[in-house]
Amino acid sequence: MQRLIQGIHRFQEEDFLPLQGLFEQLAKGQHPETLFITCSDSRIDPNLLTRSKPGDLFILRNAGNIVPPHGVANGGEAATIEFAVAALGVKDIIICGHSHCGAIQGLLQPEMVASLPALSSWLSHAERARRIVRDNYGHLDGDRLVTATVEENVLVQLENLRTLPAVASRLLRGDLHLHGWVYKIETGEVFAYDLASGQFVPLAEYKYPATEEAVRRRTAGAI
């Protein structure tokens, strides 16, 4: 705690003053263009990763960067996303998984979280990812298996995201775009899901997605 308190003092003395004008503007309201959904893992800092400033990102974090589909859970995730999409009018939503994810390891090895009933129940919203990997990635193990599951989970959560009414409405209008990212902690690399290739590619090779109608034509409703 002492380190955190010292950090606050340094923030007030060294960081706040140069940005005081920005914070004064932010006190009047926020206008982020991006909703960033990621894991609660302490090794991920969305603002550091994207070099964004206060007010740029509306951030939602939970174990496993999970978005429960519409109607199955009455939690903060749906409320946060609805506010970002319908009230703040964000233009982009990013779901960002990461390497070495403890939640994903628990998904693959339920015995690891058997003593954590709330977490075990929460991970049921990623069960489709586990089954996809079980049925299609039997040749993988270790870190490669975790990586494949992290990627599949991002795609599953994007599908869940599309079921939320506020998101579905904006997608139909064509003024909201969804993105699936995976952050590799040990290298700082970010990979994005590319619709054309059906693969996660380095972010430098990523093409901004087409409108939702074009996506539907190309994927027949599947991300």
Tab-separated table of N, CA, C and O in Angstrom, residues 42-112:
chain	number	residue	atom	x	y	z
A	42	SER	N	-3.179	-8.652	-13.833
A	42	SER	CA	-2.415	-7.462	-13.459
A	42	SER	C	-1.308	-7.124	-14.451
A	42	SER	O	-0.752	-6.021	-14.407
A	43	ARG	N	-1.000	-8.061	-15.352
A	43	ARG	CA	0.093	-7.838	-16.301
A	43	ARG	C	-0.354	-7.069	-17.546
A	43	ARG	O	0.470	-6.778	-18.420
A	44	ILE	N	-1.641	-6.749	-17.629
A	44	ILE	CA	-2.165	-6.026	-18.786
A	44	ILE	C	-2.574	-4.624	-18.368
A	44	ILE	O	-3.336	-4.442	-17.422
A	45	ASP	N	-2.068	-3.636	-19.085
A	45	ASP	CA	-2.442	-2.243	-18.858
A	45	ASP	C	-2.922	-1.682	-20.198
A	45	ASP	O	-2.113	-1.331	-21.054
A	46	PRO	N	-4.243	-1.621	-20.423
A	46	PRO	CA	-4.753	-1.180	-21.731
A	46	PRO	C	-4.241	0.187	-22.158
A	46	PRO	O	-3.938	0.399	-23.335
A	47	ASN	N	-4.141	1.126	-21.231
A	47	ASN	CA	-3.675	2.460	-21.604
A	47	ASN	C	-2.198	2.455	-21.973
A	47	ASN	O	-1.784	3.130	-22.926
A	48	LEU	N	-1.406	1.684	-21.238
A	48	LEU	CA	0.009	1.572	-21.562
A	48	LEU	C	0.189	0.869	-22.903
A	48	LEU	O	0.982	1.297	-23.748
A	49	LEU	N	-0.569	-0.184	-23.106
A	49	LEU	CA	-0.457	-0.982	-24.337
A	49	LEU	C	-0.796	-0.156	-25.562
A	49	LEU	O	-0.154	-0.281	-26.610
A	50	THR	N	-1.799	0.694	-25.457
A	50	THR	CA	-2.259	1.473	-26.610
A	50	THR	C	-1.732	2.909	-26.619
A	50	THR	O	-2.048	3.664	-27.545
A	51	ARG	N	-0.958	3.267	-25.603
A	51	ARG	CA	-0.434	4.626	-25.465
A	51	ARG	C	-1.574	5.643	-25.531
A	51	ARG	O	-1.456	6.709	-26.142
A	52	SER	N	-2.679	5.321	-24.873
A	52	SER	CA	-3.850	6.195	-24.875
A	52	SER	C	-3.885	7.057	-23.620
A	52	SER	O	-3.271	6.736	-22.598
A	53	LYS	N	-4.620	8.147	-23.708
A	53	LYS	CA	-4.722	9.096	-22.610
A	53	LYS	C	-6.016	8.877	-21.833
A	53	LYS	O	-6.938	8.214	-22.318
A	54	PRO	N	-6.110	9.453	-20.625
A	54	PRO	CA	-7.376	9.402	-19.899
A	54	PRO	C	-8.509	9.940	-20.785
A	54	PRO	O	-8.355	10.960	-21.455
A	55	GLY	N	-9.621	9.229	-20.795
A	55	GLY	CA	-10.755	9.634	-21.604
A	55	GLY	C	-10.826	8.953	-22.956
A	55	GLY	O	-11.851	9.033	-23.643
A	56	ASP	N	-9.747	8.269	-23.373
A	56	ASP	CA	-9.734	7.629	-24.696
A	56	ASP	C	-10.434	6.277	-24.699
A	56	ASP	O	-11.073	5.911	-25.692
A	57	LEU	N	-10.272	5.517	-23.612
A	57	LEU	CA	-10.799	4.152	-23.560
A	57	LEU	C	-11.850	4.016	-22.459
A	57	LEU	O	-11.651	4.495	-21.344
A	58	PHE	N	-12.935	3.350	-22.780
A	58	PHE	CA	-13.895	2.900	-21.769
A	58	PHE	C	-13.546	1.438	-21.541
A	58	PHE	O	-13.588	0.632	-22.476
A	59	ILE	N	-13.170	1.059	-20.322
A	59	ILE	CA	-12.545	-0.234	-20.085
A	59	ILE	C	-13.426	-1.138	-19.230
A	59	ILE	O	-13.949	-0.722	-18.202
A	60	LEU	N	-13.554	-2.374	-19.679
A	60	LEU	CA	-14.265	-3.416	-18.942
A	60	LEU	C	-13.299	-4.570	-18.729
A	60	LEU	O	-12.735	-5.099	-19.697
A	61	ARG	N	-13.112	-4.968	-17.471
A	61	ARG	CA	-12.177	-6.049	-17.165
A	61	ARG	C	-12.859	-7.095	-16.299
A	61	ARG	O	-13.626	-6.779	-15.393
A	62	ASN	N	-12.554	-8.344	-16.605
A	62	ASN	CA	-12.989	-9.451	-15.754
A	62	ASN	C	-12.108	-10.654	-16.041
A	62	ASN	O	-11.304	-10.646	-16.993
A	63	ALA	N	-12.235	-11.695	-15.250
A	63	ALA	CA	-11.432	-12.899	-15.445
A	63	ALA	C	-11.771	-13.543	-16.782
A	63	ALA	O	-12.901	-13.955	-17.015
A	64	GLY	N	-10.797	-13.593	-17.684
A	64	GLY	CA	-10.984	-14.271	-18.959
A	64	GLY	C	-11.594	-13.422	-20.052
A	64	GLY	O	-11.984	-13.951	-21.089
A	65	ASN	N	-11.703	-12.084	-19.843
A	65	ASN	CA	-12.317	-11.181	-20.838
A	65	ASN	C	-13.583	-11.787	-21.436
A	65	ASN	O	-13.734	-11.941	-22.648
A	66	ILE	N	-14.515	-12.111	-20.542
A	66	ILE	CA	-15.734	-12.824	-20.912
A	66	ILE	C	-16.916	-11.874	-21.050
A	66	ILE	O	-17.057	-10.923	-20.277
A	67	VAL	N	-17.760	-12.133	-22.054
A	67	VAL	CA	-19.010	-11.403	-22.251
A	67	VAL	C	-20.147	-12.421	-22.253
A	67	VAL	O	-20.342	-13.122	-23.249
A	68	PRO	N	-20.887	-12.552	-21.174
A	68	PRO	CA	-22.010	-13.494	-21.171
A	68	PRO	C	-23.018	-13.125	-22.253
A	68	PRO	O	-23.296	-11.943	-22.463
A	69	PRO	N	-23.564	-14.102	-22.972
A	69	PRO	CA	-24.564	-13.788	-24.000
A	69	PRO	C	-25.827	-13.212	-23.389
A	69	PRO	O	-26.089	-13.382	-22.193
A	70	HIS	N	-26.609	-12.556	-24.211
A	70	HIS	CA	-27.831	-11.902	-23.746
A	70	HIS	C	-28.775	-12.892	-23.069
A	70	HIS	O	-29.028	-13.983	-23.572
A	71	GLY	N	-29.244	-12.502	-21.896
A	71	GLY	CA	-30.272	-13.263	-21.209
A	71	GLY	C	-29.801	-14.332	-20.253
A	71	GLY	O	-30.620	-14.880	-19.513
A	72	VAL	N	-28.504	-14.626	-20.220
A	72	VAL	CA	-28.046	-15.714	-19.349
A	72	VAL	C	-27.451	-15.211	-18.044
A	72	VAL	O	-27.239	-15.996	-17.126
A	73	ALA	N	-27.151	-13.930	-17.953
A	73	ALA	CA	-26.572	-13.388	-16.719
A	73	ALA	C	-26.982	-11.932	-16.589
A	73	ALA	O	-27.042	-11.198	-17.580
A	74	ASN	N	-27.258	-11.513	-15.369
A	74	ASN	CA	-27.653	-10.130	-15.108
A	74	ASN	C	-26.548	-9.447	-14.320
A	74	ASN	O	-26.695	-9.108	-13.156
A	75	GLY	N	-25.410	-9.288	-14.988
A	75	GLY	CA	-24.254	-8.747	-14.295
A	75	GLY	C	-23.821	-7.407	-14.843
A	75	GLY	O	-24.474	-6.805	-15.705
A	76	GLY	N	-22.686	-6.954	-14.367
A	76	GLY	CA	-22.191	-5.652	-14.758
A	76	GLY	C	-21.692	-5.575	-16.182
A	76	GLY	O	-21.609	-4.481	-16.749
A	77	GLU	N	-21.340	-6.720	-16.762
A	77	GLU	CA	-20.803	-6.697	-18.118
A	77	GLU	C	-21.811	-6.121	-19.112
A	77	GLU	O	-21.503	-5.209	-19.884
A	78	ALA	N	-23.030	-6.668	-19.114
A	78	ALA	CA	-24.051	-6.200	-20.058
A	78	ALA	C	-24.369	-4.725	-19.830
A	78	ALA	O	-24.540	-3.958	-20.788
A	79	ALA	N	-24.440	-4.309	-18.570
A	79	ALA	CA	-24.747	-2.912	-18.266
A	79	ALA	C	-23.633	-1.986	-18.742
A	79	ALA	O	-23.896	-0.911	-19.296
A	80	THR	N	-22.395	-2.401	-18.527
A	80	THR	CA	-21.253	-1.584	-18.951
A	80	THR	C	-21.216	-1.451	-20.467
A	80	THR	O	-21.001	-0.357	-21.013
A	81	ILE	N	-21.418	-2.567	-21.164
A	81	ILE	CA	-21.389	-2.542	-22.626
A	81	ILE	C	-22.543	-1.713	-23.171
A	81	ILE	O	-22.368	-0.912	-24.105
A	82	GLU	N	-23.730	-1.876	-22.597
A	82	GLU	CA	-24.886	-1.108	-23.044
A	82	GLU	C	-24.633	0.394	-22.879
A	82	GLU	O	-24.958	1.194	-23.776
A	83	PHE	N	-24.061	0.790	-21.752
A	83	PHE	CA	-23.780	2.203	-21.522
A	83	PHE	C	-22.767	2.724	-22.536
A	83	PHE	O	-22.937	3.818	-23.101
A	84	ALA	N	-21.724	1.940	-22.788
A	84	ALA	CA	-20.688	2.368	-23.732
A	84	ALA	C	-21.249	2.534	-25.133
A	84	ALA	O	-20.938	3.497	-25.841
A	85	VAL	N	-22.115	1.593	-25.530
A	85	VAL	CA	-22.623	1.571	-26.906
A	85	VAL	C	-23.782	2.536	-27.097
A	85	VAL	O	-23.819	3.309	-28.066
A	86	ALA	N	-24.757	2.497	-26.191
A	86	ALA	CA	-25.990	3.266	-26.373
A	86	ALA	C	-25.910	4.685	-25.820
A	86	ALA	O	-26.535	5.595	-26.358
A	87	ALA	N	-25.159	4.880	-24.738
A	87	ALA	CA	-25.089	6.208	-24.126
A	87	ALA	C	-23.862	6.994	-24.577
A	87	ALA	O	-23.957	8.169	-24.925
A	88	LEU	N	-22.697	6.330	-24.575
A	88	LEU	CA	-21.474	7.025	-24.957
A	88	LEU	C	-21.231	7.005	-26.459
A	88	LEU	O	-20.481	7.829	-26.982
A	89	GLY	N	-21.838	6.047	-27.149
A	89	GLY	CA	-21.705	5.990	-28.603
A	89	GLY	C	-20.333	5.587	-29.101
A	89	GLY	O	-19.866	6.098	-30.129
A	90	VAL	N	-19.668	4.659	-28.406
A	90	VAL	CA	-18.356	4.214	-28.876
A	90	VAL	C	-18.469	3.662	-30.297
A	90	VAL	O	-19.505	3.135	-30.697
A	91	LYS	N	-17.394	3.793	-31.053
A	91	LYS	CA	-17.387	3.351	-32.448
A	91	LYS	C	-16.751	1.978	-32.633
A	91	LYS	O	-16.976	1.322	-33.657
A	92	ASP	N	-15.941	1.576	-31.661
A	92	ASP	CA	-15.232	0.301	-31.766
A	92	ASP	C	-15.260	-0.419	-30.424
A	92	ASP	O	-15.203	0.221	-29.373
A	93	ILE	N	-15.338	-1.740	-30.500
A	93	ILE	CA	-15.200	-2.576	-29.307
A	93	ILE	C	-14.091	-3.580	-29.564
A	93	ILE	O	-14.114	-4.298	-30.571
A	94	ILE	N	-13.141	-3.628	-28.665
A	94	ILE	CA	-12.035	-4.576	-28.740
A	94	ILE	C	-12.180	-5.575	-27.603
A	94	ILE	O	-12.358	-5.189	-26.452
A	95	ILE	N	-12.124	-6.862	-27.928
A	95	ILE	CA	-11.984	-7.893	-26.898
A	95	ILE	C	-10.555	-8.399	-26.997
A	95	ILE	O	-10.138	-8.913	-28.043
A	96	CYS	N	-9.814	-8.228	-25.922
A	96	CYS	CA	-8.380	-8.537	-25.933
A	96	CYS	C	-8.042	-9.618	-24.918
A	96	CYS	O	-8.103	-9.397	-23.713
A	97	GLY	N	-7.693	-10.800	-25.425
A	97	GLY	CA	-7.168	-11.863	-24.580
A	97	GLY	C	-5.661	-11.722	-24.450
A	97	GLY	O	-5.058	-10.802	-25.007
A	98	HIS	N	-5.039	-12.622	-23.730
A	98	HIS	CA	-3.586	-12.505	-23.536
A	98	HIS	C	-2.954	-13.865	-23.278
A	98	HIS	O	-3.629	-14.829	-22.885
A	99	SER	N	-1.658	-13.925	-23.510
A	99	SER	CA	-0.911	-15.160	-23.266
A	99	SER	C	-0.861	-15.476	-21.775
A	99	SER	O	-1.006	-14.600	-20.931
A	100	HIS	N	-0.674	-16.762	-21.465
A	100	HIS	CA	-0.516	-17.224	-20.078
A	100	HIS	C	-1.699	-16.833	-19.198
A	100	HIS	O	-1.528	-16.464	-18.026
A	101	CYS	N	-2.901	-16.884	-19.741
A	101	CYS	CA	-4.094	-16.466	-19.011
A	101	CYS	C	-4.509	-17.523	-17.990
A	101	CYS	O	-4.793	-18.671	-18.346
A	102	GLY	N	-4.545	-17.154	-16.722
A	102	GLY	CA	-4.911	-18.088	-15.665
A	102	GLY	C	-6.345	-18.564	-15.792
A	102	GLY	O	-6.651	-19.729	-15.491
A	103	ALA	N	-7.245	-17.690	-16.232
A	103	ALA	CA	-8.637	-18.092	-16.406
A	103	ALA	C	-8.758	-19.171	-17.478
A	103	ALA	O	-9.505	-20.141	-17.319
A	104	ILE	N	-8.021	-19.013	-18.551
A	104	ILE	CA	-8.056	-20.006	-19.625
A	104	ILE	C	-7.434	-21.315	-19.162
A	104	ILE	O	-7.921	-22.409	-19.504
A	105	GLN	N	-6.391	-21.252	-18.382
A	105	GLN	CA	-5.800	-22.475	-17.837
A	105	GLN	C	-6.798	-23.188	-16.935
A	105	GLN	O	-6.891	-24.416	-16.948
A	106	GLY	N	-7.560	-22.401	-16.162
A	106	GLY	CA	-8.606	-22.990	-15.331
A	106	GLY	C	-9.727	-23.588	-16.166
A	106	GLY	O	-10.331	-24.591	-15.777
A	107	LEU	N	-10.014	-22.985	-17.310
A	107	LEU	CA	-11.024	-23.526	-18.216
A	107	LEU	C	-10.592	-24.880	-18.758
A	107	LEU	O	-11.401	-25.811	-18.852
A	108	LEU	N	-9.311	-25.000	-19.090
A	108	LEU	CA	-8.786	-26.250	-19.632
A	108	LEU	C	-8.596	-27.319	-18.563
A	108	LEU	O	-8.689	-28.515	-18.850
A	109	GLN	N	-8.325	-26.884	-17.346
A	109	GLN	CA	-8.096	-27.805	-16.234
A	109	GLN	C	-9.018	-27.426	-15.079
A	109	GLN	O	-8.600	-26.761	-14.127
A	110	PRO	N	-10.270	-27.851	-15.122
A	110	PRO	CA	-11.251	-27.451	-14.098
A	110	PRO	C	-10.820	-27.765	-12.675
A	110	PRO	O	-11.255	-27.079	-11.739
A	111	GLU	N	-9.980	-28.767	-12.510
A	111	GLU	CA	-9.531	-29.115	-11.158
A	111	GLU	C	-8.740	-27.971	-10.523
A	111	GLU	O	-8.660	-27.856	-9.294
A	112	MET	N	-8.150	-27.108	-11.352
A	112	MET	CA	-7.382	-25.976	-10.830
A	112	MET	C	-8.276	-24.977	-10.104
A	112	MET	O	-7.812	-24.255	-9.207
